[in-house]
PDB file of C-alpha atoms in Angstrom:
ATOM      1  CA  MET U   1       0.087  -0.139  -0.253  1.00 64.00           C
ATOM      2  CA  GLU U   2       1.385   3.245  -0.951  1.00 59.00           C
ATOM      3  CA  ALA U   3       1.144   6.442   1.267  1.00 61.00           C
ATOM      4  CA  GLU U   4      -1.181   9.256   0.050  1.00 75.00           C
ATOM      5  CA  MET U   5       1.526  11.644   1.587  1.00 88.00           C
ATOM      6  CA  THR U   6       5.240  11.504   2.111  1.00 94.00           C
ATOM      7  CA  PRO U   7       6.614  11.759   5.862  1.00 95.00           C
ATOM      8  CA  TYR U   8       7.925  15.010   4.848  1.00 96.00           C
ATOM      9  CA  GLN U   9       4.493  16.163   4.057  1.00 95.00           C
ATOM     10  CA  PHE U  10       2.864  14.770   7.352  1.00 94.00           C
ATOM     11  CA  TYR U  11       5.318  16.430   9.752  1.00 94.00           C
ATOM     12  CA  THR U  12       5.326  20.022   7.844  1.00 94.00           C
ATOM     13  CA  GLU U  13       1.686  20.235   6.859  1.00 90.00           C
ATOM     14  CA  PHE U  14      -0.360  17.882   9.593  1.00 88.00           C
ATOM     15  CA  CYS U  15       2.285  18.419  12.563  1.00 89.00           C
ATOM     16  CA  ARG U  16       3.075  21.660  11.610  1.00 89.00           C
ATOM     17  CA  ILE U  17       6.783  21.187  12.254  1.00 93.00           C
ATOM     18  CA  LYS U  18       8.530  24.017  11.091  1.00 93.00           C
ATOM     19  CA  THR U  19      12.232  23.352  12.068  1.00 95.00           C
ATOM     20  CA  PRO U  20      14.234  21.798   8.960  1.00 95.00           C
ATOM     21  CA  GLU U  21      16.644  20.031  11.599  1.00 95.00           C
ATOM     22  CA  VAL U  22      13.471  18.469  13.356  1.00 95.00           C
ATOM     23  CA  ILE U  23      11.879  17.523  10.355  1.00 96.00           C
ATOM     24  CA  GLN U  24      14.817  15.618   8.686  1.00 96.00           C
ATOM     25  CA  LYS U  25      15.265  13.782  12.103  1.00 96.00           C
ATOM     26  CA  LEU U  26      11.670  12.532  12.084  1.00 96.00           C
ATOM     27  CA  VAL U  27      11.488  11.744   8.262  1.00 97.00           C
ATOM     28  CA  ASP U  28      15.111   9.623   8.774  1.00 97.00           C
ATOM     29  CA  ALA U  29      13.491   7.855  11.679  1.00 97.00           C
ATOM     30  CA  THR U  30      10.101   7.172  10.302  1.00 97.00           C
ATOM     31  CA  GLU U  31       9.203   3.377   9.698  1.00 96.00           C
ATOM     32  CA  ILE U  32       6.483   2.880   7.154  1.00 96.00           C
ATOM     33  CA  ARG U  33       4.354   0.170   8.097  1.00 96.00           C
ATOM     34  CA  SER U  34       1.584  -1.832   6.220  1.00 96.00           C
ATOM     35  CA  ILE U  35      -0.499  -3.856   8.154  1.00 96.00           C
ATOM     36  CA  ARG U  36      -3.089  -5.980   6.833  1.00 97.00           C
ATOM     37  CA  LYS U  37      -6.737  -6.235   7.757  1.00 97.00           C
ATOM     38  CA  GLY U  38      -7.369  -8.443  10.822  1.00 96.00           C
ATOM     39  CA  ASP U  39      -3.476  -8.156  12.143  1.00 97.00           C
ATOM     40  CA  CYS U  40      -2.903  -6.366  15.362  1.00 95.00           C
ATOM     41  CA  LEU U  41      -0.352  -3.235  15.534  1.00 94.00           C
ATOM     42  CA  ILE U  42       0.020  -3.683  19.403  1.00 92.00           C
ATOM     43  CA  ARG U  43      -1.582  -6.182  21.838  1.00 92.00           C
ATOM     44  CA  THR U  44      -2.636  -5.876  25.308  1.00 90.00           C
ATOM     45  CA  GLY U  45       0.779  -6.307  27.695  1.00 88.00           C
ATOM     46  CA  ASP U  46       2.916  -5.406  24.887  1.00 88.00           C
ATOM     47  CA  SER U  47       5.466  -2.613  25.282  1.00 86.00           C
ATOM     48  CA  GLN U  48       4.981   0.354  23.194  1.00 85.00           C
ATOM     49  CA  SER U  49       8.251   1.793  21.847  1.00 87.00           C
ATOM     50  CA  ASN U  50       7.095   3.728  19.106  1.00 90.00           C
ATOM     51  CA  ILE U  51       4.393   6.721  18.363  1.00 90.00           C
ATOM     52  CA  CYS U  52       2.349   5.229  15.211  1.00 92.00           C
ATOM     53  CA  PHE U  53       0.147   7.691  13.033  1.00 94.00           C
ATOM     54  CA  LEU U  54      -2.438   6.106  10.761  1.00 95.00           C
ATOM     55  CA  ILE U  55      -2.110   7.457   7.428  1.00 95.00           C
ATOM     56  CA  LYS U  56      -4.683   5.473   5.513  1.00 95.00           C
ATOM     57  CA  GLY U  57      -6.886   2.565   6.669  1.00 96.00           C
ATOM     58  CA  LEU U  58      -9.195   1.800   9.876  1.00 97.00           C
ATOM     59  CA  LEU U  59      -8.393   0.572  13.238  1.00 96.00           C
ATOM     60  CA  ARG U  60     -10.092  -0.372  16.207  1.00 96.00           C
ATOM     61  CA  GLY U  61      -8.787  -0.274  19.747  1.00 94.00           C
ATOM     62  CA  PHE U  62     -10.531  -2.877  22.392  1.00 94.00           C
ATOM     63  CA  PHE U  63      -9.798  -4.569  25.605  1.00 91.00           C
ATOM     64  CA  LEU U  64     -11.503  -7.398  27.817  1.00 89.00           C
ATOM     65  CA  ASP U  65     -13.558  -6.886  30.454  1.00 86.00           C
ATOM     66  CA  SER U  66     -13.600  -9.300  33.810  1.00 83.00           C
ATOM     67  CA  SER U  67     -15.762 -11.663  31.983  1.00 86.00           C
ATOM     68  CA  GLY U  68     -13.640 -11.938  28.958  1.00 85.00           C
ATOM     69  CA  LYS U  69     -15.981  -9.997  26.714  1.00 87.00           C
ATOM     70  CA  ASP U  70     -14.608  -7.897  24.045  1.00 90.00           C
ATOM     71  CA  ILE U  71     -15.079  -4.124  24.402  1.00 93.00           C
ATOM     72  CA  THR U  72     -14.448  -1.684  21.514  1.00 94.00           C
ATOM     73  CA  ASP U  73     -12.573   1.518  23.141  1.00 93.00           C
ATOM     74  CA  CYS U  74     -12.100   3.495  19.948  1.00 93.00           C
ATOM     75  CA  PHE U  75     -12.104   3.602  16.073  1.00 95.00           C
ATOM     76  CA  GLY U  76      -9.302   5.519  13.897  1.00 93.00           C
ATOM     77  CA  PHE U  77      -9.913   6.216  10.407  1.00 94.00           C
ATOM     78  CA  GLN U  78      -8.713   9.926  10.172  1.00 91.00           C
ATOM     79  CA  THR U  79      -5.416  10.721   8.622  1.00 91.00           C
ATOM     80  CA  GLY U  80      -2.968  11.236  11.681  1.00 90.00           C
ATOM     81  CA  THR U  81      -4.752   9.411  14.021  1.00 91.00           C
ATOM     82  CA  VAL U  82      -2.525   8.427  16.862  1.00 89.00           C
ATOM     83  CA  ALA U  83      -2.573   4.685  17.123  1.00 86.00           C
ATOM     84  CA  MET U  84      -1.119   4.297  20.694  1.00 77.00           C
ATOM     85  CA  THR U  85      -2.892   3.090  23.850  1.00 70.00           C
ATOM     86  CA  SER U  86      -1.117   5.222  26.185  1.00 63.00           C
ATOM     87  CA  CYS U  87       0.388   8.667  26.526  1.00 57.00           C
ATOM     88  CA  GLN U  88       2.805   7.636  29.183  1.00 57.00           C
ATOM     89  CA  PHE U  89       6.176   7.716  28.039  1.00 57.00           C
ATOM     90  CA  ASP U  90       8.321   5.822  30.249  1.00 54.00           C
ATOM     91  CA  GLU U  91      10.760   2.515  30.146  1.00 53.00           C
ATOM     92  CA  GLU U  92       7.658   0.175  30.693  1.00 64.00           C
ATOM     93  CA  ASN U  93       5.046   1.938  28.549  1.00 76.00           C
ATOM     94  CA  ILE U  94       2.803  -1.355  28.663  1.00 82.00           C
ATOM     95  CA  SER U  95      -0.269  -1.102  26.509  1.00 85.00           C
ATOM     96  CA  PRO U  96      -3.537  -1.673  28.344  1.00 86.00           C
ATOM     97  CA  MET U  97      -5.641  -2.758  25.193  1.00 90.00           C
ATOM     98  CA  THR U  98      -4.884  -4.273  21.634  1.00 93.00           C
ATOM     99  CA  VAL U  99      -4.983  -2.251  18.390  1.00 94.00           C
ATOM    100  CA  GLU U 100      -6.270  -4.260  15.462  1.00 96.00           C
ATOM    101  CA  MET U 101      -6.766  -3.139  11.808  1.00 97.00           C
ATOM    102  CA  LEU U 102     -10.211  -3.268  10.251  1.00 97.00           C
ATOM    103  CA  GLU U 103      -8.993  -2.760   6.953  1.00 97.00           C
ATOM    104  CA  ASP U 104      -5.597  -2.741   5.157  1.00 97.00           C
ATOM    105  CA  SER U 105      -3.599   0.216   6.791  1.00 96.00           C
ATOM    106  CA  LEU U 106      -0.616   2.232   6.444  1.00 96.00           C
ATOM    107  CA  LEU U 107       1.235   3.802   9.356  1.00 96.00           C
ATOM    108  CA  PHE U 108       4.178   6.079  10.259  1.00 96.00           C
ATOM    109  CA  CYS U 109       6.103   4.979  13.165  1.00 95.00           C
ATOM    110  CA  VAL U 110       8.658   7.014  15.135  1.00 94.00           C
ATOM    111  CA  PRO U 111      10.590   5.657  18.172  1.00 92.00           C
ATOM    112  CA  ILE U 112       9.639   7.119  21.071  1.00 89.00           C
ATOM    113  CA  PRO U 113      13.023   7.823  22.581  1.00 90.00           C
ATOM    114  CA  LEU U 114      13.768  10.320  19.603  1.00 92.00           C
ATOM    115  CA  ILE U 115      10.471  12.121  20.452  1.00 90.00           C
ATOM    116  CA  LEU U 116      11.590  12.455  23.817  1.00 88.00           C
ATOM    117  CA  LYS U 117      14.815  13.941  22.941  1.00 92.00           C
ATOM    118  CA  LEU U 118      13.480  16.294  20.286  1.00 93.00           C
ATOM    119  CA  GLN U 119      11.059  17.480  23.117  1.00 90.00           C
ATOM    120  CA  GLU U 120      13.822  18.704  25.269  1.00 91.00           C
ATOM    121  CA  ARG U 121      15.600  20.786  22.714  1.00 92.00           C
ATOM    122  CA  HIS U 122      12.422  21.883  20.439  1.00 93.00           C
ATOM    123  CA  LEU U 123       9.361  23.786  21.866  1.00 92.00           C
ATOM    124  CA  GLU U 124       7.433  23.016  18.726  1.00 92.00           C
ATOM    125  CA  VAL U 125       7.774  19.366  19.339  1.00 91.00           C
ATOM    126  CA  THR U 126       6.510  19.875  22.896  1.00 90.00           C
ATOM    127  CA  MET U 127       3.528  21.644  21.593  1.00 90.00           C
ATOM    128  CA  PHE U 128       2.485  19.407  19.094  1.00 88.00           C
ATOM    129  CA  TYR U 129       2.737  16.710  21.990  1.00 85.00           C
ATOM    130  CA  ASN U 130       0.428  18.799  24.034  1.00 87.00           C
ATOM    131  CA  ARG U 131      -2.223  19.134  21.139  1.00 86.00           C
ATOM    132  CA  LEU U 132      -2.521  15.678  20.947  1.00 84.00           C
ATOM    133  CA  LEU U 133      -2.883  15.196  24.574  1.00 82.00           C
ATOM    134  CA  ILE U 134      -5.449  17.923  24.726  1.00 86.00           C
ATOM    135  CA  SER U 135      -7.458  16.305  21.671  1.00 84.00           C
ATOM    136  CA  ALA U 136      -7.357  12.666  23.388  1.00 82.00           C
ATOM    137  CA  LEU U 137      -8.607  14.175  26.685  1.00 83.00           C
ATOM    138  CA  ASN U 138     -11.629  16.170  24.913  1.00 88.00           C
ATOM    139  CA  GLU U 139     -12.579  12.912  22.949  1.00 86.00           C
ATOM    140  CA  HIS U 140     -12.130  10.694  25.900  1.00 86.00           C
ATOM    141  CA  TRP U 141     -14.618  12.949  28.118  1.00 91.00           C
ATOM    142  CA  HIS U 142     -16.926  13.699  25.526  1.00 91.00           C
ATOM    143  CA  MET U 143     -17.306   9.841  24.802  1.00 91.00           C
ATOM    144  CA  LYS U 144     -18.175   9.692  28.512  1.00 91.00           C
ATOM    145  CA  GLN U 145     -21.115  12.083  28.122  1.00 93.00           C
ATOM    146  CA  VAL U 146     -22.290  10.377  25.283  1.00 94.00           C
ATOM    147  CA  LEU U 147     -22.272   6.612  26.911  1.00 92.00           C
ATOM    148  CA  HIS U 148     -23.927   8.302  30.106  1.00 93.00           C
ATOM    149  CA  GLN U 149     -26.213  11.133  29.058  1.00 95.00           C
ATOM    150  CA  TYR U 150     -27.597  10.073  25.786  1.00 95.00           C
ATOM    151  CA  THR U 151     -30.410   7.554  24.900  1.00 94.00           C
ATOM    152  CA  ALA U 152     -29.575   4.513  22.767  1.00 94.00           C
ATOM    153  CA  LEU U 153     -30.746   6.346  19.506  1.00 93.00           C
ATOM    154  CA  GLN U 154     -29.109   9.365  20.425  1.00 94.00           C
ATOM    155  CA  ARG U 155     -25.660   7.477  21.053  1.00 95.00           C
ATOM    156  CA  TYR U 156     -26.068   5.918  17.545  1.00 94.00           C
ATOM    157  CA  GLN U 157     -27.393   9.229  15.756  1.00 93.00           C
ATOM    158  CA  TRP U 158     -23.888  10.820  17.626  1.00 94.00           C
ATOM    159  CA  PHE U 159     -21.853   8.091  15.997  1.00 95.00           C
ATOM    160  CA  LEU U 160     -23.290   8.486  12.585  1.00 93.00           C
ATOM    161  CA  GLU U 161     -22.415  12.303  12.648  1.00 93.00           C
ATOM    162  CA  ALA U 162     -18.839  12.024  14.499  1.00 93.00           C
ATOM    163  CA  TYR U 163     -17.786   8.967  12.269  1.00 93.00           C
ATOM    164  CA  PRO U 164     -19.346   9.688   8.997  1.00 93.00           C
ATOM    165  CA  GLY U 165     -19.280   6.610   6.782  1.00 93.00           C
ATOM    166  CA  LEU U 166     -17.897   4.325   9.336  1.00 94.00           C
ATOM    167  CA  ALA U 167     -21.370   2.381   9.752  1.00 93.00           C
ATOM    168  CA  ASP U 168     -20.812   0.969   6.635  1.00 92.00           C
ATOM    169  CA  ARG U 169     -16.944  -0.212   7.267  1.00 95.00           C
ATOM    170  CA  VAL U 170     -17.463  -1.641  10.794  1.00 95.00           C
ATOM    171  CA  SER U 171     -19.372  -4.460  12.062  1.00 94.00           C
ATOM    172  CA  ASN U 172     -22.548  -4.112  13.943  1.00 94.00           C
ATOM    173  CA  LYS U 173     -20.921  -6.053  16.857  1.00 95.00           C
ATOM    174  CA  ASN U 174     -18.009  -3.498  17.163  1.00 96.00           C
ATOM    175  CA  ILE U 175     -20.172  -0.344  16.946  1.00 96.00           C
ATOM    176  CA  ALA U 176     -22.531  -1.835  19.502  1.00 96.00           C
ATOM    177  CA  SER U 177     -19.721  -2.446  21.976  1.00 95.00           C
ATOM    178  CA  PHE U 178     -18.358   1.049  21.229  1.00 95.00           C
ATOM    179  CA  LEU U 179     -21.891   2.852  21.937  1.00 96.00           C
ATOM    180  CA  GLY U 180     -22.491   0.484  25.079  1.00 94.00           C
ATOM    181  CA  MET U 181     -25.622  -1.470  23.940  1.00 95.00           C
ATOM    182  CA  SER U 182     -26.424  -4.875  22.257  1.00 94.00           C
ATOM    183  CA  PRO U 183     -25.968  -5.798  18.759  1.00 94.00           C
ATOM    184  CA  GLU U 184     -29.703  -6.299  18.755  1.00 95.00           C
ATOM    185  CA  THR U 185     -30.579  -2.953  19.923  1.00 95.00           C
ATOM    186  CA  LEU U 186     -28.394  -1.326  17.336  1.00 95.00           C
ATOM    187  CA  SER U 187     -29.994  -3.299  14.622  1.00 94.00           C
ATOM    188  CA  ARG U 188     -33.855  -2.149  15.842  1.00 93.00           C
ATOM    189  CA  LEU U 189     -32.379   1.482  15.968  1.00 92.00           C
ATOM    190  CA  ARG U 190     -31.157   0.828  12.468  1.00 91.00           C
ATOM    191  CA  ARG U 191     -34.269  -0.477  11.093  1.00 90.00           C
ATOM    192  CA  THR U 192     -36.082   2.475  12.789  1.00 86.00           C
ATOM    193  CA  ILE U 193     -33.766   4.978  11.123  1.00 85.00           C
ATOM    194  CA  LYS U 194     -34.296   3.379   7.818  1.00 83.00           C
ATOM    195  CA  ARG U 195     -38.043   3.402   8.110  1.00 83.00           C
ATOM    196  CA  GLN U 196     -38.140   7.102   9.200  1.00 81.00           C
ATOM    197  CA  GLN U 197     -35.877   8.022   6.185  1.00 77.00           C
ATOM    198  CA  GLU U 198     -38.385   6.097   3.715  1.00 73.00           C
ATOM    199  CA  LEU U 199     -41.155   7.998   5.216  1.00 70.00           C
ATOM    200  CA  PRO U 200     -42.636  10.610   2.546  1.00 68.00           C
TER     201      PRO U 200
END
């Protein structure tokens, strides 16, 4: 799978990195990884050694609850999505969940030690990292609000707006798990919305 953008374009245009020295170091260290549908980027309990950015494709993050049930925590489909399950940069950095590819996907992966080194010397790298953290935090809290304050129908309608086109690319089971409902409930909601759309 070929990238729709080069690492250089990604770091300059998407990440808004301006310093040529930083850009070159990131480009030189970037591993371009193609991962096939059904394969995992990282599994629960693995040590995370890279920050990976989704360039093309579709991924799902999931974990198992106390009964062993598969719980979908997140989907990633936009260019630049961080395919990383923890923002904590330390020696262990153990992944609390598994990230699997729902479609053939392409990622740019950068070693965490390089990012840490660049953060010490270049403010713009720290600022970019902070933007990622703020975005992740906002998404996390909004998702909690959706799960606890919205009705099942409102949750599905929110999903359709927040993840355009994903309802046709992801299984009912995974969407239902993500939205905190049973697949049967989701199927009923989809039929209800379809009937409403067909009304004159």
